[in-house]
Structures are given as C-alpha cells and as structure tokens.
Amino acid sequence: MSQARPLLVVLEDAHDARLTRLADGVAVDREELASALLATALDQAETDGGELTLVLDGVRGAWERAELGRRQGLAGATKSLDEL
C-alpha cells in the first residue's frame, strides 16, 4: 500500500457546511469523508482535454494565474529548477 500524504483543501462555506452535514449523517469523521470523496472524484476524473478544461474553468483565478505565468516566462522573470 502506498503512503498517504497530507493535503490542505480550502472549502467555501457552502461546501464546508455540506461536508459537515454529510459526515454527521453517516457518523464519520469529516476529514475521512473528505479524503474518501476526493479519492473517488480523482478515480472517476476524465483526463481528456475537454473534461479537464471544464474542471479548470471552475477554479477561481486559474486563467489569470496561467496568463501571469506565461507573461513572466516571456519576460524572462523565471527561475531554473536548479535555482529553486
């Protein structure tokens, strides 16, 4: 079995409340339920371009961060991996 790794996930208030209600409804720990739900979603996620684009469109600020990275790269305002 592979080693589990911690992951910080920030939920908006509505999703946090829903997770709490679900966990309370099945009498399990919120963190365990969140982990199981995320694992299930990852197992079911499609990796084709169209599906992934729809997912990324739902990430607030993703386009802006991608554009910033592109502009920084074009301007040479980047670091090589050796510098990190």
Short mmCIF file of N, CA and C in Angstrom, two decimals:
data_model
loop_
_atom_site.label_atom_id
_atom_site.label_comp_id
_atom_site.label_asym_id
_atom_site.label_seq_id
_atom_site.Cartn_x
_atom_site.Cartn_y
_atom_site.Cartn_z
N MET A 1 0.84 -1.17 0.00
CA MET A 1 0.00 0.00 0.00
C MET A 1 0.89 1.24 0.00
N SER A 2 0.51 2.24 -0.79
CA SER A 2 1.33 3.44 -0.86
C SER A 2 1.08 4.31 0.38
N GLN A 3 2.03 5.19 0.62
CA GLN A 3 1.97 6.07 1.79
C GLN A 3 0.99 7.21 1.53
N ALA A 4 0.15 7.50 2.49
CA ALA A 4 -0.78 8.63 2.40
C ALA A 4 -0.01 9.92 2.65
N ARG A 5 -0.40 10.97 1.95
CA ARG A 5 0.25 12.26 2.10
C ARG A 5 -0.80 13.30 2.49
N PRO A 6 -0.49 14.17 3.43
CA PRO A 6 -1.46 15.19 3.83
C PRO A 6 -1.65 16.21 2.72
N LEU A 7 -2.84 16.76 2.66
CA LEU A 7 -3.18 17.75 1.65
C LEU A 7 -4.13 18.76 2.29
N LEU A 8 -3.83 20.03 2.16
CA LEU A 8 -4.71 21.07 2.66
C LEU A 8 -5.69 21.45 1.57
N VAL A 9 -6.97 21.35 1.88
CA VAL A 9 -8.02 21.72 0.93
C VAL A 9 -8.85 22.81 1.59
N VAL A 10 -9.02 23.92 0.89
CA VAL A 10 -9.82 25.03 1.40
C VAL A 10 -11.19 24.97 0.72
N LEU A 11 -12.22 24.86 1.54
CA LEU A 11 -13.59 24.79 1.01
C LEU A 11 -14.30 26.11 1.25
N GLU A 12 -15.15 26.46 0.30
CA GLU A 12 -16.02 27.61 0.51
C GLU A 12 -17.04 27.22 1.57
N ASP A 13 -17.66 28.21 2.19
CA ASP A 13 -18.57 27.96 3.31
C ASP A 13 -19.66 26.96 2.98
N ALA A 14 -20.26 27.08 1.80
CA ALA A 14 -21.36 26.18 1.44
C ALA A 14 -20.89 24.74 1.34
N HIS A 15 -19.71 24.51 0.75
CA HIS A 15 -19.19 23.16 0.63
C HIS A 15 -18.75 22.62 2.00
N ASP A 16 -18.22 23.48 2.83
CA ASP A 16 -17.82 23.07 4.17
C ASP A 16 -19.04 22.62 4.97
N ALA A 17 -20.12 23.39 4.88
CA ALA A 17 -21.35 23.04 5.59
C ALA A 17 -21.92 21.73 5.06
N ARG A 18 -21.87 21.55 3.75
CA ARG A 18 -22.39 20.30 3.17
C ARG A 18 -21.56 19.11 3.61
N LEU A 19 -20.24 19.25 3.63
CA LEU A 19 -19.37 18.17 4.10
C LEU A 19 -19.69 17.82 5.55
N THR A 20 -19.89 18.83 6.37
CA THR A 20 -20.23 18.60 7.78
C THR A 20 -21.55 17.85 7.90
N ARG A 21 -22.57 18.26 7.14
CA ARG A 21 -23.87 17.58 7.18
C ARG A 21 -23.74 16.13 6.73
N LEU A 22 -22.99 15.90 5.65
CA LEU A 22 -22.81 14.53 5.16
C LEU A 22 -22.10 13.66 6.19
N ALA A 23 -21.03 14.20 6.77
CA ALA A 23 -20.27 13.44 7.76
C ALA A 23 -21.13 13.13 8.98
N ASP A 24 -21.88 14.12 9.43
CA ASP A 24 -22.76 13.90 10.58
C ASP A 24 -23.83 12.87 10.26
N GLY A 25 -24.31 12.89 9.02
CA GLY A 25 -25.37 11.97 8.62
C GLY A 25 -24.94 10.52 8.58
N VAL A 26 -23.66 10.28 8.33
CA VAL A 26 -23.18 8.89 8.28
C VAL A 26 -22.25 8.58 9.44
N ALA A 27 -22.15 9.50 10.38
CA ALA A 27 -21.38 9.33 11.61
C ALA A 27 -19.92 8.94 11.34
N VAL A 28 -19.27 9.71 10.45
CA VAL A 28 -17.84 9.52 10.21
C VAL A 28 -17.13 10.85 10.38
N ASP A 29 -15.83 10.78 10.55
CA ASP A 29 -15.00 11.96 10.69
C ASP A 29 -15.02 12.76 9.39
N ARG A 30 -15.14 14.08 9.50
CA ARG A 30 -15.16 14.96 8.31
C ARG A 30 -13.95 14.74 7.41
N GLU A 31 -12.77 14.65 8.03
CA GLU A 31 -11.55 14.52 7.25
C GLU A 31 -11.52 13.19 6.49
N GLU A 32 -11.99 12.13 7.14
CA GLU A 32 -12.03 10.82 6.48
C GLU A 32 -13.01 10.84 5.31
N LEU A 33 -14.16 11.46 5.51
CA LEU A 33 -15.15 11.55 4.43
C LEU A 33 -14.60 12.40 3.29
N ALA A 34 -13.98 13.53 3.61
CA ALA A 34 -13.40 14.39 2.57
C ALA A 34 -12.35 13.64 1.77
N SER A 35 -11.51 12.88 2.45
CA SER A 35 -10.48 12.10 1.78
C SER A 35 -11.11 11.06 0.84
N ALA A 36 -12.13 10.38 1.32
CA ALA A 36 -12.80 9.36 0.51
C ALA A 36 -13.49 9.99 -0.70
N LEU A 37 -14.13 11.12 -0.50
CA LEU A 37 -14.80 11.80 -1.61
C LEU A 37 -13.80 12.28 -2.66
N LEU A 38 -12.69 12.85 -2.20
CA LEU A 38 -11.66 13.31 -3.14
C LEU A 38 -11.06 12.14 -3.90
N ALA A 39 -10.76 11.05 -3.21
CA ALA A 39 -10.20 9.88 -3.87
C ALA A 39 -11.15 9.33 -4.92
N THR A 40 -12.44 9.29 -4.61
CA THR A 40 -13.44 8.81 -5.56
C THR A 40 -13.51 9.74 -6.78
N ALA A 41 -13.52 11.04 -6.52
CA ALA A 41 -13.56 12.01 -7.63
C ALA A 41 -12.34 11.87 -8.52
N LEU A 42 -11.17 11.67 -7.91
CA LEU A 42 -9.95 11.51 -8.71
C LEU A 42 -9.99 10.22 -9.52
N ASP A 43 -10.51 9.15 -8.93
CA ASP A 43 -10.62 7.88 -9.64
C ASP A 43 -11.56 7.99 -10.84
N GLN A 44 -12.57 8.83 -10.71
CA GLN A 44 -13.58 8.96 -11.76
C GLN A 44 -13.27 10.08 -12.75
N ALA A 45 -12.27 10.88 -12.46
CA ALA A 45 -11.97 12.05 -13.30
C ALA A 45 -11.48 11.61 -14.68
N GLU A 46 -12.00 12.26 -15.67
CA GLU A 46 -11.53 12.05 -17.04
C GLU A 46 -10.34 12.97 -17.28
N THR A 47 -9.38 12.48 -18.02
CA THR A 47 -8.19 13.30 -18.26
C THR A 47 -8.12 13.83 -19.68
N ASP A 48 -9.20 13.66 -20.46
CA ASP A 48 -9.16 14.24 -21.80
C ASP A 48 -9.24 15.75 -21.70
N GLY A 49 -8.79 16.43 -22.71
CA GLY A 49 -8.68 17.89 -22.68
C GLY A 49 -9.97 18.61 -22.39
N GLY A 50 -11.06 18.16 -22.99
CA GLY A 50 -12.33 18.85 -22.79
C GLY A 50 -12.81 18.78 -21.37
N GLU A 51 -12.74 17.59 -20.77
CA GLU A 51 -13.19 17.42 -19.39
C GLU A 51 -12.30 18.21 -18.43
N LEU A 52 -10.99 18.15 -18.65
CA LEU A 52 -10.07 18.87 -17.78
C LEU A 52 -10.26 20.38 -17.89
N THR A 53 -10.55 20.86 -19.09
CA THR A 53 -10.81 22.29 -19.28
C THR A 53 -12.03 22.72 -18.48
N LEU A 54 -13.08 21.90 -18.47
CA LEU A 54 -14.27 22.22 -17.68
C LEU A 54 -13.95 22.30 -16.20
N VAL A 55 -13.12 21.39 -15.73
CA VAL A 55 -12.74 21.41 -14.31
C VAL A 55 -11.94 22.67 -14.01
N LEU A 56 -10.96 22.97 -14.85
CA LEU A 56 -10.12 24.15 -14.62
C LEU A 56 -10.91 25.44 -14.72
N ASP A 57 -11.94 25.47 -15.57
CA ASP A 57 -12.78 26.66 -15.67
C ASP A 57 -13.48 26.95 -14.35
N GLY A 58 -13.65 25.94 -13.51
CA GLY A 58 -14.29 26.13 -12.22
C GLY A 58 -13.34 26.59 -11.13
N VAL A 59 -12.05 26.66 -11.42
CA VAL A 59 -11.06 27.09 -10.41
C VAL A 59 -10.93 28.61 -10.50
N ARG A 60 -11.35 29.27 -9.44
CA ARG A 60 -11.32 30.73 -9.42
C ARG A 60 -9.89 31.24 -9.58
N GLY A 61 -9.66 32.10 -10.57
CA GLY A 61 -8.37 32.72 -10.78
C GLY A 61 -7.37 31.88 -11.56
N ALA A 62 -7.75 30.68 -11.99
CA ALA A 62 -6.81 29.79 -12.68
C ALA A 62 -6.31 30.41 -13.99
N TRP A 63 -7.22 30.98 -14.77
CA TRP A 63 -6.82 31.57 -16.05
C TRP A 63 -5.86 32.73 -15.82
N GLU A 64 -6.17 33.56 -14.85
CA GLU A 64 -5.34 34.72 -14.57
C GLU A 64 -3.94 34.29 -14.13
N ARG A 65 -3.85 33.24 -13.28
CA ARG A 65 -2.54 32.75 -12.83
C ARG A 65 -1.76 32.14 -13.99
N ALA A 66 -2.46 31.45 -14.88
CA ALA A 66 -1.79 30.87 -16.04
C ALA A 66 -1.25 31.97 -16.96
N GLU A 67 -2.04 32.99 -17.17
CA GLU A 67 -1.61 34.11 -18.00
C GLU A 67 -0.43 34.85 -17.36
N LEU A 68 -0.46 35.04 -16.06
CA LEU A 68 0.65 35.68 -15.36
C LEU A 68 1.92 34.87 -15.55
N GLY A 69 1.83 33.56 -15.38
CA GLY A 69 2.99 32.70 -15.58
C GLY A 69 3.53 32.78 -17.00
N ARG A 70 2.63 32.84 -17.98
CA ARG A 70 3.05 32.95 -19.38
C ARG A 70 3.78 34.27 -19.61
N ARG A 71 3.22 35.37 -19.08
CA ARG A 71 3.86 36.68 -19.24
C ARG A 71 5.23 36.71 -18.55
N GLN A 72 5.29 36.14 -17.35
CA GLN A 72 6.57 36.10 -16.63
C GLN A 72 7.60 35.28 -17.40
N GLY A 73 7.16 34.18 -17.98
CA GLY A 73 8.07 33.35 -18.76
C GLY A 73 8.59 34.08 -19.98
N LEU A 74 7.70 34.76 -20.68
CA LEU A 74 8.11 35.52 -21.87
C LEU A 74 9.05 36.66 -21.51
N ALA A 75 8.87 37.24 -20.32
CA ALA A 75 9.71 38.36 -19.89
C ALA A 75 11.02 37.88 -19.27
N GLY A 76 11.19 36.58 -19.13
CA GLY A 76 12.41 36.05 -18.54
C GLY A 76 12.43 36.14 -17.02
N ALA A 77 11.28 36.42 -16.42
CA ALA A 77 11.20 36.56 -14.97
C ALA A 77 10.90 35.20 -14.33
N THR A 78 11.76 34.25 -14.61
CA THR A 78 11.58 32.90 -14.08
C THR A 78 12.88 32.42 -13.45
N LYS A 79 12.81 31.30 -12.76
CA LYS A 79 13.99 30.68 -12.18
C LYS A 79 14.12 29.28 -12.77
N SER A 80 15.34 28.86 -12.97
CA SER A 80 15.54 27.48 -13.41
C SER A 80 15.30 26.57 -12.23
N LEU A 81 15.02 25.30 -12.50
CA LEU A 81 14.82 24.35 -11.41
C LEU A 81 16.04 24.24 -10.50
N ASP A 82 17.24 24.44 -11.07
CA ASP A 82 18.45 24.38 -10.25
C ASP A 82 18.52 25.51 -9.22
N GLU A 83 17.82 26.62 -9.50
CA GLU A 83 17.84 27.77 -8.59
C GLU A 83 16.84 27.62 -7.45
N LEU A 84 15.94 26.69 -7.55
CA LEU A 84 14.91 26.53 -6.51
C LEU A 84 15.42 25.76 -5.32
#
